[in-house]
Amino acid sequence: MFLTGRTLAEHSEQLATIREQQRTAFGNIDSLASAVGAPGERSISDRLDTIERVLFALARAQGVDPDTV
């Protein structure tokens, strides 16, 4: 047992869950980037600015102030 009282199996389950959440998050970012525009259409900085605005709006809609995180 670890200091937290969890077994190795419980830690492995938690890591698997975290990995799945990361895969989902990266997939969502890829989808968002594709929706913002294909490479070559606009500059990367323009695309990143748009993505940033969308992510900030999503965070605010969920009650998170991205300026304080």
Short mmCIF file of N, CA and C in Angstrom, two decimals:
data_model
loop_
_atom_site.label_atom_id
_atom_site.label_comp_id
_atom_site.label_asym_id
_atom_site.label_seq_id
_atom_site.Cartn_x
_atom_site.Cartn_y
_atom_site.Cartn_z
N MET A 1 0.83 -1.19 0.00
CA MET A 1 0.00 0.00 0.00
C MET A 1 0.87 1.25 0.00
N PHE A 2 0.36 2.27 -0.63
CA PHE A 2 1.04 3.55 -0.63
C PHE A 2 0.60 4.35 0.59
N LEU A 3 1.24 5.45 0.83
CA LEU A 3 0.91 6.28 1.98
C LEU A 3 -0.53 6.75 1.96
N THR A 4 -1.11 6.86 0.78
CA THR A 4 -2.49 7.33 0.68
C THR A 4 -3.49 6.24 1.04
N GLY A 5 -3.01 5.03 1.21
CA GLY A 5 -3.91 3.93 1.54
C GLY A 5 -4.47 3.24 0.32
N ARG A 6 -4.03 3.65 -0.85
CA ARG A 6 -4.52 3.02 -2.08
C ARG A 6 -3.62 1.86 -2.46
N THR A 7 -4.20 0.92 -3.12
CA THR A 7 -3.42 -0.21 -3.61
C THR A 7 -2.80 0.14 -4.95
N LEU A 8 -1.87 -0.68 -5.39
CA LEU A 8 -1.25 -0.48 -6.69
C LEU A 8 -2.29 -0.53 -7.81
N ALA A 9 -3.25 -1.40 -7.66
CA ALA A 9 -4.32 -1.52 -8.67
C ALA A 9 -5.14 -0.23 -8.75
N GLU A 10 -5.41 0.37 -7.60
CA GLU A 10 -6.17 1.62 -7.59
C GLU A 10 -5.37 2.75 -8.24
N HIS A 11 -4.07 2.80 -7.98
CA HIS A 11 -3.23 3.80 -8.62
C HIS A 11 -3.17 3.57 -10.13
N SER A 12 -3.09 2.32 -10.54
CA SER A 12 -3.07 2.00 -11.97
C SER A 12 -4.36 2.43 -12.64
N GLU A 13 -5.48 2.21 -11.98
CA GLU A 13 -6.78 2.64 -12.51
C GLU A 13 -6.82 4.15 -12.67
N GLN A 14 -6.33 4.85 -11.65
CA GLN A 14 -6.34 6.30 -11.70
C GLN A 14 -5.45 6.80 -12.84
N LEU A 15 -4.28 6.20 -13.02
CA LEU A 15 -3.40 6.60 -14.13
C LEU A 15 -4.06 6.33 -15.48
N ALA A 16 -4.75 5.22 -15.60
CA ALA A 16 -5.45 4.92 -16.86
C ALA A 16 -6.53 5.96 -17.13
N THR A 17 -7.23 6.37 -16.09
CA THR A 17 -8.26 7.40 -16.24
C THR A 17 -7.64 8.72 -16.67
N ILE A 18 -6.52 9.09 -16.06
CA ILE A 18 -5.84 10.33 -16.41
C ILE A 18 -5.36 10.28 -17.86
N ARG A 19 -4.80 9.16 -18.27
CA ARG A 19 -4.34 9.02 -19.66
C ARG A 19 -5.50 9.19 -20.64
N GLU A 20 -6.63 8.60 -20.31
CA GLU A 20 -7.81 8.71 -21.19
C GLU A 20 -8.28 10.17 -21.25
N GLN A 21 -8.28 10.86 -20.11
CA GLN A 21 -8.67 12.26 -20.10
C GLN A 21 -7.70 13.10 -20.94
N GLN A 22 -6.42 12.78 -20.87
CA GLN A 22 -5.44 13.51 -21.67
C GLN A 22 -5.66 13.26 -23.16
N ARG A 23 -5.92 12.00 -23.53
CA ARG A 23 -6.19 11.69 -24.94
C ARG A 23 -7.41 12.47 -25.44
N THR A 24 -8.45 12.50 -24.60
CA THR A 24 -9.65 13.24 -24.96
C THR A 24 -9.36 14.72 -25.12
N ALA A 25 -8.60 15.28 -24.17
CA ALA A 25 -8.28 16.71 -24.22
C ALA A 25 -7.47 17.04 -25.46
N PHE A 26 -6.46 16.23 -25.76
CA PHE A 26 -5.65 16.49 -26.95
C PHE A 26 -6.46 16.33 -28.23
N GLY A 27 -7.37 15.37 -28.23
CA GLY A 27 -8.26 15.21 -29.38
C GLY A 27 -9.16 16.42 -29.56
N ASN A 28 -9.65 16.96 -28.44
CA ASN A 28 -10.49 18.16 -28.50
C ASN A 28 -9.71 19.35 -29.01
N ILE A 29 -8.46 19.48 -28.58
CA ILE A 29 -7.61 20.58 -29.05
C ILE A 29 -7.37 20.45 -30.55
N ASP A 30 -7.08 19.24 -31.01
CA ASP A 30 -6.89 19.02 -32.45
C ASP A 30 -8.15 19.37 -33.23
N SER A 31 -9.30 18.97 -32.71
CA SER A 31 -10.56 19.29 -33.39
C SER A 31 -10.80 20.79 -33.42
N LEU A 32 -10.51 21.45 -32.31
CA LEU A 32 -10.67 22.89 -32.25
C LEU A 32 -9.75 23.58 -33.24
N ALA A 33 -8.51 23.14 -33.29
CA ALA A 33 -7.55 23.73 -34.22
C ALA A 33 -8.01 23.54 -35.67
N SER A 34 -8.56 22.37 -35.96
CA SER A 34 -9.07 22.12 -37.31
C SER A 34 -10.26 23.01 -37.63
N ALA A 35 -11.10 23.22 -36.64
CA ALA A 35 -12.28 24.06 -36.86
C ALA A 35 -11.90 25.52 -37.05
N VAL A 36 -10.84 25.94 -36.40
CA VAL A 36 -10.40 27.34 -36.51
C VAL A 36 -9.85 27.63 -37.90
N GLY A 37 -9.22 26.66 -38.50
CA GLY A 37 -8.71 26.86 -39.85
C GLY A 37 -7.61 25.89 -40.18
N ALA A 38 -7.54 25.54 -41.42
CA ALA A 38 -6.52 24.61 -41.87
C ALA A 38 -5.18 25.33 -41.98
N PRO A 39 -4.09 24.59 -41.79
CA PRO A 39 -2.77 25.20 -41.94
C PRO A 39 -2.64 25.86 -43.31
N GLY A 40 -2.05 27.04 -43.32
CA GLY A 40 -1.88 27.76 -44.58
C GLY A 40 -2.96 28.78 -44.85
N GLU A 41 -4.15 28.59 -44.26
CA GLU A 41 -5.23 29.55 -44.46
C GLU A 41 -4.92 30.87 -43.77
N ARG A 42 -4.49 30.76 -42.52
CA ARG A 42 -4.15 31.94 -41.73
C ARG A 42 -2.83 31.64 -41.01
N SER A 43 -2.22 32.69 -40.51
CA SER A 43 -0.95 32.47 -39.81
C SER A 43 -1.21 31.68 -38.53
N ILE A 44 -0.18 31.01 -38.06
CA ILE A 44 -0.30 30.23 -36.84
C ILE A 44 -0.66 31.14 -35.67
N SER A 45 -0.08 32.32 -35.61
CA SER A 45 -0.40 33.22 -34.49
C SER A 45 -1.86 33.64 -34.52
N ASP A 46 -2.43 33.87 -35.70
CA ASP A 46 -3.86 34.19 -35.80
C ASP A 46 -4.71 33.01 -35.32
N ARG A 47 -4.33 31.82 -35.73
CA ARG A 47 -5.07 30.63 -35.31
C ARG A 47 -4.98 30.42 -33.81
N LEU A 48 -3.78 30.61 -33.24
CA LEU A 48 -3.61 30.44 -31.80
C LEU A 48 -4.38 31.50 -31.02
N ASP A 49 -4.41 32.72 -31.53
CA ASP A 49 -5.20 33.77 -30.88
C ASP A 49 -6.68 33.39 -30.83
N THR A 50 -7.18 32.85 -31.93
CA THR A 50 -8.58 32.44 -31.98
C THR A 50 -8.84 31.31 -31.00
N ILE A 51 -7.95 30.33 -30.97
CA ILE A 51 -8.10 29.20 -30.05
C ILE A 51 -8.09 29.71 -28.61
N GLU A 52 -7.18 30.63 -28.31
CA GLU A 52 -7.11 31.19 -26.95
C GLU A 52 -8.42 31.87 -26.57
N ARG A 53 -8.98 32.65 -27.47
CA ARG A 53 -10.24 33.32 -27.18
C ARG A 53 -11.36 32.31 -26.92
N VAL A 54 -11.40 31.25 -27.72
CA VAL A 54 -12.43 30.23 -27.54
C VAL A 54 -12.26 29.53 -26.20
N LEU A 55 -11.01 29.16 -25.87
CA LEU A 55 -10.77 28.47 -24.60
C LEU A 55 -11.10 29.36 -23.40
N PHE A 56 -10.77 30.64 -23.48
CA PHE A 56 -11.12 31.57 -22.40
C PHE A 56 -12.63 31.67 -22.26
N ALA A 57 -13.34 31.74 -23.38
CA ALA A 57 -14.80 31.82 -23.33
C ALA A 57 -15.39 30.55 -22.71
N LEU A 58 -14.84 29.40 -23.07
CA LEU A 58 -15.32 28.14 -22.50
C LEU A 58 -15.06 28.09 -21.00
N ALA A 59 -13.88 28.54 -20.59
CA ALA A 59 -13.55 28.54 -19.16
C ALA A 59 -14.51 29.45 -18.40
N ARG A 60 -14.74 30.63 -18.92
CA ARG A 60 -15.65 31.57 -18.24
C ARG A 60 -17.06 31.00 -18.17
N ALA A 61 -17.48 30.31 -19.22
CA ALA A 61 -18.82 29.72 -19.22
C ALA A 61 -18.94 28.63 -18.16
N GLN A 62 -17.82 28.05 -17.76
CA GLN A 62 -17.82 27.02 -16.73
C GLN A 62 -17.52 27.61 -15.35
N GLY A 63 -17.47 28.93 -15.27
CA GLY A 63 -17.25 29.57 -13.98
C GLY A 63 -15.79 29.67 -13.57
N VAL A 64 -14.88 29.50 -14.52
CA VAL A 64 -13.44 29.58 -14.23
C VAL A 64 -12.92 30.90 -14.79
N ASP A 65 -12.17 31.64 -13.98
CA ASP A 65 -11.56 32.87 -14.45
C ASP A 65 -10.16 32.54 -14.94
N PRO A 66 -9.96 32.44 -16.26
CA PRO A 66 -8.66 32.04 -16.78
C PRO A 66 -7.54 33.02 -16.46
N ASP A 67 -7.88 34.25 -16.11
CA ASP A 67 -6.85 35.23 -15.78
C ASP A 67 -6.23 34.98 -14.41
N THR A 68 -6.91 34.18 -13.58
CA THR A 68 -6.39 33.91 -12.24
C THR A 68 -5.81 32.51 -12.10
N VAL A 69 -5.93 31.72 -13.15
CA VAL A 69 -5.42 30.34 -13.09
C VAL A 69 -3.97 30.30 -13.48
#
